[in-house]
Amino acid sequence: METKIHSFSYKKYDNINDLPTDLQTLMLEAIKIRNQAYVPYSSFAVGVAILLDNGEIITGNNQENAAFPSGTCAERVAIFYAMAQYPKAKIMKIAITGTNINFPKNEPVTPCGNCRQAILEYESVKKQPIEILCMGATGEVLVVSSVKDFLPFCFDEF
């Protein structure tokens, strides 16, 4: 038997103002759409902004439903809309911000497992690593170079 170590590197910025201008712009769009999320049940609002290789920025937020499994995460709202409208485009970057609207938290919010798998699908099919920025209400921003950093031993083709 052999023991292996899986690790990855990421960038940590102290706050949104420390980001390069293009990433600041993307995160500001995510914040703007986060504030419009429909979250009457959990009060946990998430906003996402996606930068496509054609320069378009697509945004989305989470949409809850009284039948809980029927709601949709912000990442999938934005990704599926982007790929429906621009099927030939590649996703270059995704900015994610989330917080409880009643009790704001500054810990970075990362995609759930379902969203990681959805991001992976387009990263794999388009053969383009997708940079992911993660932030809470405010505070530090984590940046990873690929969803595979969040999803080791991923299921990406069969």
Short mmCIF file of C-alpha atoms in Angstrom, two decimals:
data_model
loop_
_atom_site.label_atom_id
_atom_site.label_comp_id
_atom_site.label_asym_id
_atom_site.label_seq_id
_atom_site.Cartn_x
_atom_site.Cartn_y
_atom_site.Cartn_z
CA MET A 1 0.00 0.00 0.00
CA GLU A 2 1.09 3.54 -0.71
CA THR A 3 -0.22 6.69 0.95
CA LYS A 4 -0.62 9.66 -1.36
CA ILE A 5 -1.33 13.29 -0.64
CA HIS A 6 -3.69 15.39 -2.71
CA SER A 7 -3.22 19.12 -2.29
CA PHE A 8 -3.87 22.28 -4.23
CA SER A 9 -2.88 25.90 -4.07
CA TYR A 10 -5.17 28.90 -4.08
CA LYS A 11 -4.91 32.65 -3.78
CA LYS A 12 -6.33 34.53 -0.80
CA TYR A 13 -7.07 38.23 -1.02
CA ASP A 14 -7.90 40.14 2.18
CA ASN A 15 -10.90 41.83 0.56
CA ILE A 16 -12.50 42.71 -2.75
CA ASN A 17 -10.41 45.88 -3.07
CA ASP A 18 -7.23 43.79 -3.29
CA LEU A 19 -8.47 41.92 -6.37
CA PRO A 20 -7.29 42.90 -9.85
CA THR A 21 -9.78 45.28 -11.49
CA ASP A 22 -11.36 42.65 -13.77
CA LEU A 23 -12.01 40.33 -10.83
CA GLN A 24 -13.38 43.20 -8.73
CA THR A 25 -15.85 43.98 -11.50
CA LEU A 26 -16.97 40.36 -11.67
CA MET A 27 -17.40 40.08 -7.89
CA LEU A 28 -19.33 43.37 -7.75
CA GLU A 29 -21.78 41.95 -10.30
CA ALA A 30 -22.15 38.84 -8.13
CA ILE A 31 -22.86 41.01 -5.07
CA LYS A 32 -25.45 43.03 -6.97
CA ILE A 33 -27.38 39.94 -8.07
CA ARG A 34 -26.96 38.28 -4.64
CA ASN A 35 -29.03 41.11 -3.19
CA GLN A 36 -31.92 40.08 -5.48
CA ALA A 37 -31.94 36.37 -4.55
CA TYR A 38 -35.30 34.81 -3.70
CA VAL A 39 -34.60 33.22 -0.29
CA PRO A 40 -37.76 33.38 1.86
CA TYR A 41 -37.04 30.04 3.57
CA SER A 42 -33.30 29.89 4.31
CA SER A 43 -32.44 33.61 4.19
CA PHE A 44 -29.14 32.49 2.62
CA ALA A 45 -28.59 34.58 -0.52
CA VAL A 46 -26.03 33.61 -3.14
CA GLY A 47 -25.03 35.60 -6.21
CA VAL A 48 -22.88 34.48 -9.12
CA ALA A 49 -21.27 36.32 -12.02
CA ILE A 50 -19.75 34.37 -14.90
CA LEU A 51 -17.25 35.75 -17.40
CA LEU A 52 -17.42 34.09 -20.81
CA ASP A 53 -14.62 34.05 -23.36
CA ASN A 54 -16.68 36.37 -25.58
CA GLY A 55 -16.59 39.04 -22.85
CA GLU A 56 -20.21 38.59 -21.74
CA ILE A 57 -20.95 38.60 -18.02
CA ILE A 58 -23.89 36.43 -16.99
CA THR A 59 -25.34 36.64 -13.48
CA GLY A 60 -27.63 34.44 -11.44
CA ASN A 61 -28.85 33.99 -7.89
CA ASN A 62 -30.43 31.22 -5.88
CA GLN A 63 -34.17 30.71 -6.19
CA GLU A 64 -35.93 28.88 -3.38
CA ASN A 65 -39.25 27.07 -3.47
CA ALA A 66 -41.64 25.83 -0.77
CA ALA A 67 -40.99 22.33 -2.13
CA PHE A 68 -37.33 22.45 -1.08
CA PRO A 69 -35.80 20.22 -3.76
CA SER A 70 -37.39 22.43 -6.42
CA GLY A 71 -35.17 25.43 -5.67
CA THR A 72 -32.01 26.06 -7.68
CA CYS A 73 -28.55 27.21 -6.66
CA ALA A 74 -27.15 30.45 -8.06
CA GLU A 75 -24.26 28.73 -9.82
CA ARG A 76 -26.52 26.44 -11.82
CA VAL A 77 -28.98 29.25 -12.62
CA ALA A 78 -26.12 31.26 -14.15
CA ILE A 79 -24.25 28.39 -15.81
CA PHE A 80 -27.28 26.86 -17.48
CA TYR A 81 -28.50 30.25 -18.71
CA ALA A 82 -25.02 31.10 -20.04
CA MET A 83 -24.70 27.82 -21.92
CA ALA A 84 -28.27 28.03 -23.26
CA GLN A 85 -27.69 31.54 -24.62
CA TYR A 86 -24.03 31.13 -25.67
CA PRO A 87 -23.52 27.40 -26.37
CA LYS A 88 -20.19 27.92 -28.14
CA ALA A 89 -18.73 30.15 -25.42
CA LYS A 90 -16.32 28.96 -22.75
CA ILE A 91 -16.71 29.91 -19.11
CA MET A 92 -13.50 31.61 -17.99
CA LYS A 93 -14.28 32.75 -14.44
CA ILE A 94 -17.05 32.42 -11.86
CA ALA A 95 -17.42 34.82 -8.92
CA ILE A 96 -19.53 33.53 -6.02
CA THR A 97 -20.70 35.45 -2.96
CA GLY A 98 -23.13 34.28 -0.34
CA THR A 99 -24.36 35.10 3.14
CA ASN A 100 -27.29 34.85 5.50
CA ILE A 101 -29.17 38.12 4.96
CA ASN A 102 -30.12 38.32 8.65
CA PHE A 103 -26.73 37.39 10.08
CA PRO A 104 -24.04 38.35 7.53
CA LYS A 105 -20.94 36.16 7.57
CA ASN A 106 -17.59 36.97 6.02
CA GLU A 107 -16.35 33.41 5.49
CA PRO A 108 -15.98 32.63 1.78
CA VAL A 109 -18.82 30.56 0.31
CA THR A 110 -17.84 27.74 -2.04
CA PRO A 111 -20.08 25.84 -4.48
CA CYS A 112 -22.09 22.88 -3.17
CA GLY A 113 -21.39 19.40 -4.55
CA ASN A 114 -24.11 19.61 -7.21
CA CYS A 115 -22.79 22.94 -8.44
CA ARG A 116 -19.20 21.69 -8.45
CA GLN A 117 -20.33 18.85 -10.70
CA ALA A 118 -22.21 21.27 -12.99
CA ILE A 119 -19.14 23.52 -13.26
CA LEU A 120 -16.97 20.47 -13.95
CA GLU A 121 -19.22 19.43 -16.83
CA TYR A 122 -18.49 22.63 -18.75
CA GLU A 123 -14.85 22.73 -17.71
CA SER A 124 -14.43 19.22 -19.14
CA VAL A 125 -16.57 19.56 -22.27
CA LYS A 126 -15.07 22.93 -23.21
CA LYS A 127 -11.53 21.87 -22.20
CA GLN A 128 -11.09 25.14 -20.32
CA PRO A 129 -10.18 25.46 -16.64
CA ILE A 130 -12.67 27.72 -14.87
CA GLU A 131 -11.22 30.08 -12.27
CA ILE A 132 -13.51 30.36 -9.23
CA LEU A 133 -13.65 33.31 -6.82
CA CYS A 134 -15.40 32.77 -3.48
CA MET A 135 -16.48 35.40 -0.95
CA GLY A 136 -18.93 35.74 1.95
CA ALA A 137 -20.83 38.97 2.63
CA THR A 138 -17.53 40.84 2.61
CA GLY A 139 -14.02 39.95 3.70
CA GLU A 140 -11.47 37.65 2.18
CA VAL A 141 -11.75 36.27 -1.32
CA LEU A 142 -10.42 32.84 -2.25
CA VAL A 143 -9.45 32.14 -5.86
CA VAL A 144 -8.88 28.65 -7.24
CA SER A 145 -7.72 27.94 -10.77
CA SER A 146 -10.10 25.05 -11.49
CA VAL A 147 -13.18 23.37 -10.04
CA LYS A 148 -11.07 20.21 -9.91
CA ASP A 149 -9.33 21.78 -6.92
CA PHE A 150 -12.67 21.60 -5.08
CA LEU A 151 -13.61 18.21 -6.52
CA PRO A 152 -10.71 15.74 -6.36
CA PHE A 153 -11.25 12.35 -8.00
CA CYS A 154 -14.00 13.93 -10.05
CA PHE A 155 -16.46 12.12 -12.28
CA ASP A 156 -16.11 13.91 -15.60
CA GLU A 157 -16.73 11.42 -18.38
CA PHE A 158 -17.91 7.90 -19.01
#
